[in-house]
Coordinates of C-alpha atoms in Angstrom, one line a residue:
Chain I
X1 CA -52.9 70.6 44.5
X2 CA -50.3 68.9 42.0
X3 CA -47.5 66.9 43.5
X4 CA -44.4 69.0 43.8
X5 CA -41.9 68.4 40.6
X6 CA -39.2 67.8 43.5
X7 CA -40.9 65.6 46.1
X8 CA -39.4 62.8 47.8
X9 CA -42.0 60.4 46.2
X10 CA -40.9 61.6 42.9
X11 CA -37.1 60.6 43.7
X12 CA -38.1 57.4 45.4
X13 CA -40.3 56.4 42.1
X14 CA -36.8 56.7 40.5
X15 CA -35.2 54.4 43.1
X16 CA -38.0 52.0 42.7
X17 CA -37.3 51.8 38.9
X18 CA -33.8 50.8 39.8
X19 CA -35.1 48.0 42.3
X20 CA -37.2 46.7 39.4
X21 CA -34.2 46.5 37.4
X22 CA -32.6 44.3 40.2
X23 CA -35.8 42.0 40.4
X24 CA -35.5 41.4 36.6
X25 CA -31.9 40.3 37.3
X26 CA -32.9 38.1 40.0
X27 CA -31.3 40.5 42.6
X28 CA -32.9 41.3 45.9
X29 CA -34.9 44.2 44.5
X30 CA -33.5 47.5 46.2
X31 CA -32.6 50.6 44.3
X32 CA -31.2 54.0 45.0
X33 CA -30.5 57.3 43.7
X34 CA -28.3 60.4 44.7
X35 CA -29.8 63.8 44.5
X36 CA -27.8 67.0 44.3
X37 CA -29.5 70.5 43.7
X38 CA -32.8 68.6 42.6
X39 CA -30.9 66.5 40.0
X40 CA -30.3 62.9 40.2
X41 CA -26.5 62.4 39.9
X42 CA -26.2 58.7 40.4
X43 CA -28.7 55.7 40.0
X44 CA -27.9 52.2 41.0
X45 CA -29.6 48.6 42.1
X46 CA -28.3 45.8 44.0
X47 CA -25.8 43.7 42.2
X48 CA -24.5 41.2 44.8
X49 CA -25.5 38.0 42.9
X50 CA -24.3 39.5 39.5
X51 CA -20.7 40.6 40.9
X52 CA -20.8 38.1 43.6
X53 CA -19.7 40.8 46.1
X54 CA -21.5 41.7 49.2
X55 CA -20.4 45.1 49.1
X56 CA -22.4 45.7 45.8
X57 CA -25.4 47.0 47.5
X58 CA -27.6 49.6 45.6
X59 CA -26.4 52.5 48.1
X60 CA -22.8 51.6 47.9
X61 CA -22.9 51.7 44.1
X62 CA -24.9 54.8 44.1
X63 CA -22.5 56.6 46.5
X64 CA -19.5 55.4 44.6
X65 CA -21.1 56.6 41.3
X66 CA -22.0 59.9 42.8
X67 CA -18.3 60.6 44.3
X68 CA -17.3 59.4 40.7
X69 CA -19.5 62.0 39.2
X70 CA -18.4 65.0 41.4
X71 CA -14.8 64.0 41.6
X72 CA -15.3 64.4 45.3
X73 CA -15.8 61.7 47.9
X74 CA -17.7 64.1 50.2
X75 CA -21.4 64.3 49.4
X76 CA -22.3 66.9 51.9
X77 CA -25.0 68.5 50.0
X78 CA -26.6 65.2 48.6
X79 CA -29.6 63.3 49.4
X80 CA -29.7 59.4 49.2
X81 CA -32.9 57.8 48.2
X82 CA -33.2 54.0 48.8
X83 CA -36.1 51.9 48.7
X84 CA -35.3 49.8 51.9
X85 CA -33.8 51.0 55.1
X86 CA -30.0 50.7 54.8
X87 CA -27.9 48.1 56.5
X88 CA -25.2 48.7 58.8
X89 CA -22.6 48.7 55.9
X90 CA -24.5 51.4 54.0
X91 CA -25.3 53.3 56.8
X92 CA -21.5 53.4 57.5
X93 CA -20.9 54.5 54.1
X94 CA -23.3 57.4 54.1
X95 CA -21.8 58.6 57.2
X96 CA -18.4 58.7 55.8
X97 CA -19.7 60.5 52.8
X98 CA -21.5 63.0 55.0
X99 CA -24.8 62.6 53.0
X100 CA -27.1 65.2 54.5
X101 CA -30.2 63.6 53.9
X102 CA -31.3 59.8 53.7
X103 CA -34.7 59.0 52.6
X104 CA -35.8 55.3 52.5
X105 CA -38.8 53.4 51.8
X106 CA -39.6 50.1 53.7
X107 CA -38.4 49.5 57.2
X108 CA -36.0 46.4 57.5
X109 CA -36.3 45.3 61.1
X110 CA -33.8 42.4 60.9
X111 CA -31.0 43.7 58.6
X112 CA -31.5 47.6 58.7
X113 CA -29.0 49.8 60.6
X114 CA -31.5 51.3 63.1
X115 CA -31.7 48.4 65.5
X116 CA -27.9 49.3 66.3
X117 CA -28.7 53.0 66.8
X118 CA -27.6 56.1 65.1
X119 CA -25.1 55.0 62.5
X120 CA -25.8 57.7 60.1
X121 CA -23.8 61.1 59.8
X122 CA -24.6 63.0 63.1
X123 CA -25.9 65.9 60.9
X124 CA -28.0 63.7 58.5
X125 CA -31.6 64.1 58.4
X126 CA -33.5 60.9 57.9
X127 CA -37.1 60.2 56.4
X128 CA -38.7 56.8 56.3
X129 CA -41.5 55.3 54.9
X130 CA -41.7 57.1 51.6
X131 CA -43.6 54.7 49.1
X132 CA -42.8 51.9 51.5
X133 CA -45.7 49.8 50.3
X134 CA -44.3 49.7 46.6
X135 CA -41.0 48.8 48.0
X136 CA -42.5 46.0 50.4
X137 CA -44.5 44.7 47.2
X138 CA -41.3 44.4 45.3
X139 CA -39.5 42.4 48.1
X140 CA -42.4 40.1 48.6
X141 CA -42.4 39.4 44.8
X142 CA -39.0 38.4 44.9
X143 CA -39.0 36.2 47.9
X144 CA -42.3 34.5 46.5
X145 CA -40.5 33.8 43.2
X146 CA -37.6 32.3 45.2
X147 CA -39.7 30.0 47.1
X148 CA -41.2 28.5 44.1
Chain M
X1 CA 10.5 28.3 70.0
X2 CA 10.6 29.6 66.4
X3 CA 7.5 31.8 65.4
X4 CA 4.9 29.5 63.8
X5 CA 5.0 29.9 59.9
X6 CA 1.1 30.5 60.2
X7 CA 0.9 33.1 63.0
X8 CA -1.5 36.0 63.3
X9 CA 1.6 38.1 63.4
X10 CA 2.8 36.7 60.2
X11 CA -0.3 37.8 58.3
X12 CA -0.7 41.0 60.3
X13 CA 2.9 41.9 59.0
X14 CA 1.6 41.5 55.3
X15 CA -1.4 43.8 56.4
X16 CA 1.0 46.3 57.6
X17 CA 3.0 46.2 54.3
X18 CA 0.0 47.2 52.7
X19 CA -0.5 50.0 55.3
X20 CA 2.9 51.2 54.6
X21 CA 2.0 51.5 50.7
X22 CA -0.8 53.6 51.7
X23 CA 1.3 56.1 53.8
X24 CA 3.6 56.1 50.8
X25 CA 0.7 57.5 48.8
X26 CA -0.5 59.9 51.5
X27 CA -3.7 57.8 52.3
X28 CA -4.5 57.0 56.0
X29 CA -2.3 54.0 56.5
X30 CA -4.7 51.0 56.8
X31 CA -3.9 47.5 55.3
X32 CA -5.7 44.4 55.1
X33 CA -5.4 40.7 53.9
X34 CA -7.6 38.0 53.5
X35 CA -6.4 34.5 54.3
X36 CA -7.9 31.2 53.3
X37 CA -6.3 27.7 54.2
X38 CA -3.2 29.5 55.3
X39 CA -2.7 31.3 52.1
X40 CA -3.2 35.0 51.5
X41 CA -5.8 35.3 48.7
X42 CA -6.2 39.2 48.8
X43 CA -4.2 42.4 49.8
X44 CA -5.4 45.8 49.9
X45 CA -4.7 49.1 51.5
X46 CA -6.8 52.2 51.8
X47 CA -7.4 54.1 48.8
X48 CA -10.2 56.5 49.7
X49 CA -8.0 59.7 48.4
X50 CA -6.8 58.2 45.3
X51 CA -10.2 57.1 44.2
X52 CA -12.1 59.8 45.9
X53 CA -14.5 57.2 47.4
X54 CA -15.3 56.5 51.1
X55 CA -16.0 52.9 50.6
X56 CA -12.4 52.3 49.4
X57 CA -11.2 51.3 52.7
X58 CA -8.7 48.6 52.9
X59 CA -11.1 45.9 54.3
X60 CA -13.6 46.6 51.5
X61 CA -11.3 46.2 48.9
X62 CA -9.7 43.2 50.3
X63 CA -13.1 41.5 50.7
X64 CA -14.1 42.3 47.1
X65 CA -10.8 41.1 45.8
X66 CA -11.1 37.8 47.9
X67 CA -14.6 37.2 46.7
X68 CA -13.4 37.9 42.9
X69 CA -10.7 35.6 43.3
X70 CA -13.0 32.9 44.9
X71 CA -16.1 33.5 42.4
X72 CA -18.1 33.5 45.6
X73 CA -19.3 36.5 47.7
X74 CA -19.4 34.2 51.0
X75 CA -15.9 34.0 52.7
X76 CA -17.1 31.6 55.3
X77 CA -13.8 29.8 55.8
X78 CA -11.7 33.2 55.4
X79 CA -9.9 35.2 57.9
X80 CA -9.6 39.1 57.6
X81 CA -6.5 40.7 58.8
X82 CA -6.5 44.4 59.0
X83 CA -4.1 46.8 60.9
X84 CA -6.9 48.9 62.7
X85 CA -10.1 48.2 64.2
X86 CA -12.6 48.1 61.4
X87 CA -15.3 50.9 61.0
X88 CA -19.0 50.4 61.0
X89 CA -19.1 50.1 57.2
X90 CA -16.3 47.4 57.0
X91 CA -17.8 45.5 60.0
X92 CA -21.0 45.4 58.2
X93 CA -19.4 44.1 55.0
X94 CA -17.4 41.3 56.9
X95 CA -20.7 40.2 58.4
X96 CA -22.3 40.1 55.0
X97 CA -19.4 38.1 53.7
X98 CA -19.7 35.7 56.7
X99 CA -16.0 36.1 57.5
X100 CA -15.4 33.4 60.1
X101 CA -12.3 35.3 62.0
X102 CA -11.7 39.0 62.0
X103 CA -8.0 39.9 63.4
X104 CA -7.1 43.4 64.0
X105 CA -4.3 45.7 65.2
X106 CA -4.9 48.8 66.8
X107 CA -8.2 49.8 68.6
X108 CA -10.1 52.7 67.0
X109 CA -12.2 54.3 69.9
X110 CA -13.8 56.9 67.8
X111 CA -14.2 55.4 64.4
X112 CA -14.2 51.5 65.2
X113 CA -17.4 49.3 65.0
X114 CA -17.0 48.1 68.7
X115 CA -18.6 51.3 70.3
X116 CA -21.7 50.2 68.3
X117 CA -22.0 46.7 69.7
X118 CA -21.4 43.6 67.9
X119 CA -21.7 44.2 64.1
X120 CA -19.7 41.4 62.9
X121 CA -21.2 38.1 61.9
X122 CA -22.6 36.2 65.0
X123 CA -20.3 33.2 64.1
X124 CA -17.2 35.5 63.7
X125 CA -14.1 35.0 66.0
X126 CA -12.5 38.4 66.8
X127 CA -8.9 38.8 67.8
X128 CA -7.6 42.3 68.7
X129 CA -4.3 43.9 69.4
X130 CA -2.1 41.9 67.0
X131 CA 1.0 44.2 66.5
X132 CA -1.1 47.1 67.6
X133 CA 2.1 49.2 68.3
X134 CA 3.4 49.0 64.7
X135 CA 0.0 50.0 63.4
X136 CA -0.3 52.9 65.7
X137 CA 3.1 54.0 64.9
X138 CA 2.1 54.3 61.2
X139 CA -1.0 56.2 61.9
X140 CA 0.9 58.6 64.3
X141 CA 3.4 59.0 61.3
X142 CA 0.7 59.9 59.0
X143 CA -1.1 62.5 61.3
X144 CA 2.2 64.1 62.3
X145 CA 3.0 64.7 58.5
X146 CA -0.4 66.0 58.0
X147 CA 0.0 68.6 60.8
X148 CA 3.3 69.7 59.1

């Protein structure tokens, strides 16, 4: 059976590409895309170092870009793909935007939102663990470089 | 006894000024300032409608402006004043920025971060209720206008 053209894995691969751009710029390698009607309408990667701004997480930049694209701050029909479990800030932003489906890769036990309970929108569907190994490998690579 | 020149009330009055700018632009009237060494280094008000961006809360804009001003994403010596209890997103952002003192006015039982536990930085001092009545009055005025 061929992989569906519109699978979670496919969109997560696009988010992983973004994460690799972050890695190449010495940023913590996290990437995100926003999907509407099977099309990617926003792509972003973590830029907290370049911008010297803690709010410049991949998810935040992607949500803002998606809202700019649509001219609407509510993203009720959108899906957010992100390579790592979102933090509290990004979970809160996706709740405000009413993102209807959040798909993430690697779990983040320390900085992920889940240890604080359900912070996403009450109606949001959540899928975790998609291509988690690829995402974790990027994170490992980043922190291994840093330790050198 | 004269009021100290550097009181929480004084800085909160500056945040309330920002909130009034929001009200004048038909935004939910919330304002924020960031203070370092007794000086205000950033001021902002909620612009979620104008920018059509859920991430454009007063606190987020003020934290980004403060980081830009300092050229440093960490605001460990800074104090954040905001007229209403921060939401989960803004609490998370202030935690990442390591803001050392968060002072807010009115409580926000529904959308405030506190019902999710302690989301601010572990070392952050929190002061609540400063000029809360003024802040609540602005919020009441906004929602009364909206109902008309």
